[in-house]
Short mmCIF file of C-alpha atoms and ligand atoms in Angstrom, two decimals:
data_model
loop_
_atom_site.label_atom_id
_atom_site.label_comp_id
_atom_site.label_asym_id
_atom_site.label_seq_id
_atom_site.Cartn_x
_atom_site.Cartn_y
_atom_site.Cartn_z
CA UNK A 264 -6.84 15.69 -76.69
CA UNK A 265 -7.37 16.23 -80.48
CA UNK A 266 -7.85 19.39 -81.51
CA UNK A 267 -9.58 20.16 -84.02
CA UNK A 268 -7.49 22.89 -87.28
CA UNK A 269 -7.28 26.08 -85.92
CA UNK A 270 -8.37 27.53 -88.67
CA UNK A 271 -7.26 31.53 -88.96
CA UNK A 272 -2.98 29.78 -88.37
CA UNK A 273 -3.45 27.91 -91.70
CA UNK A 274 -5.11 30.27 -93.10
CA UNK A 275 -1.65 32.84 -92.13
CA UNK A 276 0.81 30.28 -92.57
CA UNK A 277 -0.68 29.80 -97.09
CA UNK A 278 -0.69 33.62 -97.64
CA UNK A 279 1.44 35.35 -94.40
CA UNK A 280 4.82 34.86 -95.95
CA UNK A 281 3.44 35.29 -99.76
CA UNK A 282 0.89 38.67 -100.23
CA UNK A 283 2.31 41.71 -100.56
CA UNK A 284 -0.14 43.68 -99.22
CA UNK A 285 -1.46 41.94 -95.67
CA UNK A 286 -4.42 44.18 -94.61
CA UNK A 287 -5.82 41.45 -91.72
CA UNK A 288 -2.95 41.05 -89.61
CA UNK A 289 -3.61 41.09 -85.08
CA UNK A 290 -0.01 42.98 -84.38
CA UNK A 291 1.36 46.27 -84.86
CA UNK A 292 4.39 47.29 -87.53
CA UNK A 293 6.63 45.08 -85.73
CA UNK A 294 10.37 46.30 -84.12
CA UNK A 295 13.85 45.32 -85.04
CA UNK A 296 16.19 44.37 -82.19
CA UNK A 297 18.72 46.96 -82.59
CA UNK A 298 15.08 49.79 -82.77
CA UNK A 299 15.10 47.94 -79.48
CA UNK A 300 18.10 48.23 -78.08
CA UNK A 301 18.42 51.80 -78.69
CA UNK A 302 15.92 52.68 -76.75
CA UNK A 303 18.21 52.54 -73.36
CA UNK A 304 21.91 53.55 -73.26
CA UNK A 305 23.72 50.07 -72.80
CA UNK A 306 20.84 47.67 -74.13
CA UNK A 307 23.21 45.92 -77.14
CA UNK A 308 26.33 45.09 -74.64
CA UNK A 309 23.94 44.40 -72.14
CA UNK A 310 22.04 41.51 -74.48
CA UNK A 311 25.50 39.86 -75.84
CA UNK A 312 26.89 39.33 -73.16
CA UNK A 313 23.58 37.87 -71.34
CA UNK A 314 24.03 34.41 -70.24
CA UNK A 315 22.39 32.05 -72.58
CA UNK A 316 21.79 29.12 -69.88
CA UNK A 317 18.44 28.22 -68.41
CA UNK A 318 15.80 30.41 -67.97
CA UNK A 319 13.53 30.44 -64.14
CA UNK A 320 10.39 28.35 -65.46
CA UNK A 321 7.80 31.34 -64.11
CA UNK A 322 10.14 34.22 -65.88
CA UNK A 323 13.25 35.90 -65.03
CA UNK A 324 12.35 37.72 -61.78
CA UNK A 325 13.73 41.30 -63.44
CA UNK A 326 10.89 41.06 -66.44
CA UNK A 327 7.57 40.01 -63.74
CA UNK A 328 8.74 42.67 -62.01
CA UNK A 329 8.53 45.41 -65.10
CA UNK A 330 5.69 43.65 -65.67
CA UNK A 331 3.91 44.05 -62.54
CA UNK A 332 4.40 47.39 -62.95
CA UNK A 333 1.56 46.72 -65.99
CA UNK A 334 -0.62 46.65 -62.23
CA UNK A 335 -2.18 47.68 -58.95
CA UNK A 336 -2.86 44.58 -56.78
CA UNK A 337 0.09 41.61 -59.01
CA UNK A 338 2.96 41.60 -57.81
CA UNK A 339 6.29 39.82 -59.76
CA UNK A 340 4.90 35.91 -58.18
CA UNK A 341 1.71 36.21 -58.99
CA UNK A 342 2.74 36.82 -63.54
CA UNK A 343 4.08 33.38 -64.83
CA UNK A 344 5.66 34.19 -68.45
CA UNK A 345 4.91 31.56 -71.38
CA UNK A 346 6.21 31.45 -74.93
CA UNK A 347 3.43 34.08 -76.30
CA UNK A 348 -0.13 33.91 -75.20
CA UNK A 349 -0.38 30.98 -77.56
CA UNK A 350 0.96 28.82 -74.47
CA UNK A 351 -0.39 30.28 -71.69
CA UNK A 352 -4.46 30.17 -73.28
CA UNK A 353 -3.70 26.26 -73.59
CA UNK A 354 -1.53 25.97 -70.01
CA UNK A 355 -4.54 27.61 -68.36
CA UNK A 356 -7.34 25.46 -70.08
CA UNK A 357 -5.52 21.94 -69.25
CA UNK A 358 -4.80 22.54 -65.99
CA UNK A 359 -8.55 24.88 -64.79
CA UNK A 360 -11.03 22.15 -66.61
CA UNK A 361 -11.66 19.08 -67.17
CA UNK A 362 -13.99 16.75 -69.17
CA UNK A 363 -18.33 18.18 -68.62
CA UNK A 364 -17.33 21.91 -67.20
CA UNK A 365 -18.88 24.12 -68.74
CA UNK A 366 -17.34 27.65 -70.18
CA UNK A 367 -18.88 30.65 -71.31
CA UNK A 368 -16.70 32.44 -74.42
CA UNK A 369 -17.27 35.13 -76.25
CA UNK A 370 -18.19 35.36 -79.23
CA UNK A 371 -16.58 35.29 -82.31
CA UNK A 372 -13.26 34.16 -80.51
CA UNK A 373 -9.80 33.82 -81.45
CA UNK A 374 -10.32 29.55 -81.88
CA UNK A 375 -7.91 28.45 -78.85
CA UNK A 376 -10.61 30.94 -76.20
CA UNK A 377 -12.39 28.05 -77.34
CA UNK A 378 -11.69 24.84 -79.25
CA UNK A 379 -8.73 24.52 -76.67
CA UNK A 380 -11.58 23.69 -73.92
CA UNK A 381 -13.69 21.66 -76.44
CA UNK A 382 -11.28 19.43 -77.10
CA UNK A 383 -10.46 19.32 -73.35
CA UNK A 384 -14.15 17.86 -73.42
CA UNK A 385 -16.39 20.86 -72.14
CA UNK A 386 -19.79 21.94 -72.84
CA UNK A 387 -19.62 25.37 -74.57
CA UNK A 388 -21.65 28.51 -74.36
CA UNK A 389 -21.62 30.94 -76.77
CA UNK A 390 -21.33 34.35 -75.78
CA UNK A 391 -22.62 36.28 -79.21
CA UNK A 392 -21.70 40.37 -80.29
CA UNK A 393 -24.35 40.93 -81.77
CA UNK A 394 -24.31 43.57 -85.32
CA UNK A 395 -26.48 46.47 -84.11
CA UNK A 396 -27.04 49.77 -86.15
CA UNK A 397 -24.08 51.48 -83.91
CA UNK A 398 -21.91 48.36 -84.33
CA UNK A 399 -21.19 45.73 -82.00
CA UNK A 400 -23.35 44.93 -78.72
CA UNK A 401 -22.98 42.33 -76.40
CA UNK A 402 -26.07 40.92 -74.31
CA UNK A 403 -25.39 41.01 -70.16
CA UNK A 404 -28.67 38.81 -70.07
CA UNK A 405 -27.56 35.94 -71.96
CA UNK A 406 -24.57 35.85 -70.27
CA UNK A 407 -25.97 35.70 -66.86
CA UNK A 408 -29.03 32.98 -67.85
CA UNK A 409 -25.77 31.03 -69.11
CA UNK A 410 -24.83 30.04 -66.25
CA UNK A 411 -25.44 26.61 -65.15
CA UNK A 412 -24.49 24.15 -62.14
CA UNK A 413 -21.36 22.43 -63.63
CA UNK A 414 -20.17 26.18 -65.23
CA UNK A 415 -16.32 26.84 -64.53
CA UNK A 416 -14.80 29.81 -66.60
CA UNK A 417 -16.07 32.33 -68.40
CA UNK A 418 -13.34 33.51 -71.11
CA UNK A 419 -13.62 36.72 -72.56
CA UNK A 420 -11.02 39.44 -74.25
CA UNK A 421 -11.78 42.91 -74.59
CA UNK A 422 -10.29 44.39 -77.01
CA UNK A 423 -11.36 41.79 -78.93
CA UNK A 424 -10.40 40.12 -82.02
CA UNK A 425 -11.87 40.55 -84.43
CA UNK A 426 -14.07 42.77 -83.83
CA UNK A 427 -12.16 46.02 -81.71
CA UNK A 428 -15.04 45.57 -79.34
CA UNK A 429 -14.39 47.80 -76.10
CA UNK A 430 -15.98 46.26 -73.43
CA UNK A 431 -17.65 49.37 -70.94
CA UNK A 432 -16.43 49.85 -67.81
CA UNK A 433 -20.15 48.83 -66.28
CA UNK A 434 -20.22 46.19 -68.42
CA UNK A 435 -17.15 44.90 -66.87
CA UNK A 436 -17.94 45.63 -64.20
CA UNK A 437 -20.95 43.11 -63.59
CA UNK A 438 -19.00 40.69 -65.60
CA UNK A 439 -16.57 40.80 -63.00
CA UNK A 440 -19.99 40.53 -59.91
CA UNK A 441 -21.81 37.30 -62.20
CA UNK A 442 -17.87 35.97 -61.80
CA UNK A 443 -17.79 36.96 -58.09
CA UNK A 444 -21.22 35.91 -57.70
CA UNK A 445 -21.32 32.07 -59.13
CA UNK A 446 -17.24 31.92 -58.06
CA UNK A 447 -15.91 31.50 -61.81
CA UNK A 448 -12.56 31.57 -62.83
CA UNK A 449 -12.56 34.64 -65.52
CA UNK A 450 -10.15 33.78 -67.72
CA UNK A 451 -10.07 37.79 -69.53
CA UNK A 452 -7.10 37.81 -72.26
CA UNK A 453 -6.18 41.18 -72.53
CA UNK A 454 -3.52 40.99 -75.31
CA UNK A 455 -5.12 44.49 -77.14
CA UNK A 456 -4.16 47.10 -73.64
CA UNK A 457 -3.28 49.73 -74.14
CA UNK A 458 -4.65 50.10 -77.63
CA UNK A 459 -7.24 51.97 -76.20
CA UNK A 460 -8.43 55.03 -78.72
CA UNK A 461 -9.95 56.47 -75.34
CA UNK A 462 -7.60 56.43 -72.34
CA UNK A 463 -10.85 56.62 -70.08
CA UNK A 464 -12.08 53.52 -71.92
CA UNK A 465 -9.55 51.16 -70.54
CA UNK A 466 -10.11 48.68 -68.02
CA UNK A 467 -8.59 47.78 -65.21
CA UNK A 468 -6.55 44.32 -65.31
CA UNK A 469 -9.20 41.73 -64.12
CA UNK A 470 -7.52 40.38 -62.33
CA UNK A 471 -6.82 43.36 -60.16
CA UNK A 472 -10.56 43.59 -59.37
CA UNK A 473 -10.99 39.79 -59.08
CA UNK A 474 -9.38 37.60 -57.37
CA UNK A 475 -10.14 34.54 -59.47
CA UNK A 476 -9.60 36.26 -62.58
CA UNK A 477 -6.58 35.33 -64.80
CA UNK A 478 -4.97 37.54 -67.01
CA UNK A 479 -3.84 37.17 -70.46
CA UNK A 480 -1.17 39.08 -71.63
CA UNK A 481 2.09 39.57 -73.96
CA UNK A 482 4.56 41.85 -75.60
CA UNK A 483 2.89 40.45 -79.01
CA UNK A 484 -0.08 42.61 -80.82
CA UNK A 485 -0.10 45.92 -78.75
CA UNK A 486 3.87 46.08 -78.00
CA UNK A 487 4.72 45.44 -81.87
CA UNK A 488 7.15 42.50 -80.81
CA UNK A 489 5.54 38.70 -81.74
CA UNK A 490 8.90 37.18 -82.05
CA UNK A 491 9.62 37.74 -78.60
CA UNK A 492 6.81 35.13 -78.03
CA UNK A 493 6.56 36.27 -74.99
CA UNK A 494 3.69 36.73 -72.94
CA UNK A 495 2.24 35.53 -69.26
CA UNK A 496 -0.59 35.44 -67.79
CA UNK A 497 -1.10 37.35 -63.89
CA UNK A 498 -3.10 36.06 -61.47
CA UNK A 499 -3.73 36.23 -57.61
CA UNK A 500 -5.60 32.66 -57.82
CA UNK A 501 -2.26 30.40 -55.90
CA UNK A 502 -3.90 27.15 -57.55
CA UNK A 503 -4.33 28.15 -60.95
CA UNK A 504 -0.38 30.14 -60.60
CA UNK A 505 1.49 26.84 -59.24
CA UNK A 506 -1.16 24.09 -61.40
CA UNK A 507 0.14 26.76 -64.57
CA UNK A 508 3.60 26.74 -63.46
CA UNK A 509 3.83 22.91 -63.63
CA UNK A 510 1.86 22.64 -66.61
CA UNK A 511 4.49 24.59 -68.89
CA UNK A 512 7.09 21.81 -67.53
CA UNK A 513 5.39 19.54 -70.11
CA UNK A 514 5.34 22.74 -72.94
CA UNK A 515 8.75 24.79 -73.27
CA UNK A 516 10.13 24.53 -69.51
CA UNK A 517 11.44 27.55 -69.66
CA UNK A 518 10.96 31.09 -71.51
CA UNK A 519 14.17 32.23 -74.12
CA UNK A 520 16.95 34.37 -72.53
CA UNK A 521 17.61 37.37 -74.70
CA UNK A 522 14.07 37.90 -75.71
CA UNK A 523 13.14 38.13 -72.04
CA UNK A 524 15.87 40.38 -71.82
CA UNK A 525 14.30 42.63 -75.18
CA UNK A 526 10.60 42.12 -73.41
CA UNK A 527 12.43 44.52 -70.48
CA UNK A 528 13.49 46.47 -72.21
CA UNK A 529 10.90 47.34 -74.23
CA UNK A 530 8.84 47.23 -71.31
CA UNK A 531 10.73 49.87 -69.03
CA UNK A 532 10.17 52.45 -72.29
CA UNK A 533 6.39 51.30 -72.34
CA UNK A 534 5.18 54.74 -72.39
CA UNK A 535 7.65 55.54 -75.91
CA UNK A 536 6.83 52.34 -77.52
CA UNK A 537 3.16 52.24 -77.24
CA UNK A 538 2.57 55.44 -78.05
CA UNK A 539 4.72 54.58 -81.11
CA UNK A 540 1.97 52.17 -82.04
CA UNK A 541 -1.32 54.29 -80.84
CA UNK A 542 0.12 56.79 -83.34
CA UNK A 543 -0.14 54.33 -86.03
CA UNK A 544 -3.04 52.86 -85.98
CA UNK A 545 -4.84 56.73 -84.78
CA UNK A 546 -3.33 58.04 -88.25
CA UNK A 547 -4.13 54.53 -89.84
CA UNK A 548 -7.78 54.89 -88.36
CA UNK A 549 -8.63 57.91 -90.18
CA UNK A 550 -7.29 56.64 -93.90
CA UNK A 551 -10.52 54.06 -93.12
CA UNK A 552 -12.95 56.35 -92.22
CA UNK A 553 -13.08 58.65 -94.93
CA UNK A 554 -12.66 54.90 -96.93
CA UNK A 555 -16.11 53.46 -95.13
CA UNK A 556 -17.59 56.93 -95.63
CA UNK A 557 -16.44 56.82 -100.07
CA UNK A 558 -18.11 53.36 -100.08
CA UNK A 559 -21.02 53.70 -96.58
CA UNK A 560 -23.02 51.41 -99.13
CA UNK A 561 -20.59 48.55 -99.36
CA UNK A 562 -20.16 48.40 -96.29
CA UNK A 563 -21.41 48.55 -92.38
CA UNK A 564 -18.15 49.72 -90.92
CA UNK A 565 -17.88 48.88 -87.30
CA UNK A 566 -15.79 51.41 -86.33
CA UNK A 567 -13.55 49.78 -82.84
CA UNK A 568 -13.04 51.79 -79.90
CA UNK A 569 -9.66 50.26 -79.55
CA UNK A 570 -6.74 47.90 -80.94
CA UNK A 571 -5.76 47.47 -84.81
CA UNK A 572 -8.75 45.15 -86.36
CA UNK A 573 -11.80 45.40 -86.83
CA UNK A 574 -14.79 43.57 -88.41
CA UNK A 575 -16.20 45.18 -91.03
CA UNK A 576 -19.14 43.78 -92.99
CA UNK A 577 -20.25 43.06 -96.68
CA UNK A 578 -22.94 44.62 -97.72
CA UNK A 579 -23.19 43.37 -100.79
CA UNK A 580 -25.44 39.67 -101.93
CA UNK A 581 -21.83 37.98 -102.54
CA UNK A 582 -20.11 35.71 -100.92
CA UNK A 583 -17.11 37.90 -99.27
CA UNK A 584 -15.25 35.07 -98.98
CA UNK A 585 -14.38 34.14 -102.69
CA UNK A 586 -14.27 38.51 -102.41
CA UNK A 587 -11.49 37.75 -100.54
CA UNK A 588 -9.90 34.63 -102.52
CA UNK A 589 -9.98 36.91 -105.62
CA UNK A 590 -9.09 40.28 -103.70
CA UNK A 591 -5.44 38.55 -102.96
CA UNK A 592 -5.48 36.93 -106.29
CA UNK A 593 -5.94 40.17 -108.23
CA UNK A 594 -4.24 42.51 -105.98
CA UNK A 595 -2.61 41.02 -103.19
CA UNK A 596 -3.86 42.47 -100.96
CA UNK A 597 -4.83 39.73 -98.06
CA UNK A 598 -7.54 40.14 -95.88
CA UNK A 599 -9.63 37.72 -93.53
CA UNK A 600 -12.53 36.53 -94.08
CA UNK A 601 -14.84 36.27 -91.54
CA UNK A 602 -15.22 32.26 -92.00
CA UNK A 603 -12.50 31.93 -90.10
CA UNK A 604 -14.50 32.50 -87.05
CA UNK A 605 -17.67 30.71 -87.89
CA UNK A 606 -19.46 33.60 -88.37
CA UNK A 607 -20.96 33.95 -91.68
CA UNK A 608 -19.85 34.70 -94.74
CA UNK A 609 -20.33 39.00 -94.79
CA UNK A 610 -17.77 39.92 -92.74
CA UNK A 611 -14.06 40.16 -93.17
CA UNK A 612 -11.43 41.06 -91.10
CA UNK A 613 -9.30 44.15 -91.80
CA UNK A 614 -6.25 45.03 -90.05
CA UNK A 615 -4.97 48.58 -89.25
CA UNK A 616 -1.56 48.52 -86.96
CA UNK A 617 0.85 48.49 -89.60
CA UNK A 618 3.19 51.28 -92.31
CA UNK A 619 1.92 50.16 -94.69
CA UNK A 620 -1.63 50.40 -94.73
CA UNK A 621 -2.47 53.04 -97.21
CA UNK A 622 -0.81 51.24 -99.94
CA UNK A 623 -2.81 48.33 -99.11
CA UNK A 624 -5.64 50.78 -99.02
CA UNK A 625 -5.43 52.05 -102.35
CA UNK A 626 -4.79 48.65 -103.71
CA UNK A 627 -7.98 47.65 -102.18
CA UNK A 628 -9.67 50.58 -103.59
CA UNK A 629 -8.82 49.88 -106.96
CA UNK A 630 -9.91 45.95 -106.34
CA UNK A 631 -13.64 47.76 -104.90
CA UNK A 632 -13.90 50.13 -107.77
CA UNK A 633 -12.36 47.61 -110.57
CA UNK A 634 -15.22 45.10 -108.87
CA UNK A 635 -17.92 45.71 -106.51
CA UNK A 636 -19.62 49.09 -107.76
C1 PLP V 1481 -7.14 37.59 -78.63
C2 PLP V 1481 -6.45 36.69 -79.03
N1 PLP V 1481 -4.96 35.85 -77.87
C3 PLP V 1481 -4.46 35.33 -77.75
C4 PLP V 1481 -3.67 35.24 -79.89
C5 PLP V 1481 -1.95 34.47 -78.94
O1 PLP V 1481 -1.08 35.91 -79.18
P1 PLP V 1481 0.15 35.47 -79.21
O2 PLP V 1481 0.62 35.34 -80.99
O3 PLP V 1481 1.56 36.10 -79.24
O4 PLP V 1481 0.84 33.74 -78.69
C6 PLP V 1481 -3.78 36.31 -79.87
C7 PLP V 1481 -3.38 36.53 -81.61
O5 PLP V 1481 -3.21 36.63 -82.37
C8 PLP V 1481 -5.21 37.28 -80.00
O6 PLP V 1481 -5.81 38.10 -80.92
#
């Protein structure tokens, strides 16, 4: 299998540890090990005594039990823990798809959600989010029409990277209905779940409502713990589960023991962890709302309904990628050009799950005043 370069990850490889003001990251402000241990009396000593042998390949029973509490119909044996969400995407596509299968992928996408299927030799249809007057719109008719005899899977991501689009309850039900009617697999990337600005907008996990759905979760985004590299899938489809469990023997075999332990502590204290992150996002959003109101002739804000990232549009006849490069050179502020999503050069990704958003935005505003007005 020949995989194309993961453009976004190559972009981050170039800038992430050099640019001082990162304003496009998709994770929430990370916690330290100490902060996680402080969530629970005795956790520090338990970590020190933690066994560093090989762990159970499907994930420790204690961790899978904590993860399963997030779901209503899934039990610990239906959770398969991976090294981040990325390993799970790679594994799912490898076991579920064959050359010549047709896959429908929500577009724009986090590249691996498409790229692995492409490299396997699948036919891909891009289910494109459209720029509407009031933000992003999804065309359900397209999905219905795109299904063919060889369609194997639908891949969705909600809350969405990069737009922050959140499928509505009725759209979600329609997607499930379509998948069920055609007996399709539904791979549902839900790594930004719990970051909905209005709790009533939160969707159920796809695997809780559809028996052929594979729901993807991770500690990296909403929980602010990407360094743990703990992700998982939850599915009631036994065939897919068993095949993914066997595939893991060729990737990571099992997970990091200390990471599993820390993930378990964080999940037991999820209310506190998630409240801290959502609180940060909401206060950063107020700053962004003010900013985009001040410069509403320069940008279309496309305010998200969930998550720590947005995909605003530059309303200027200028090359967005050039602006991003000039911005990082002059002000050290990193925003991600839409070209890395193959979505033209007038969009850019903003990240606002971090504590230094105010400082980033001040420098961005200086740049706007000096160069774009
Ligand atoms: C939608 C989506 N899925 C999966 C991943 C991969 O997550 P991880 O870094 O935990 O492997 C990302 C990371 O940015 C993402 O945005």
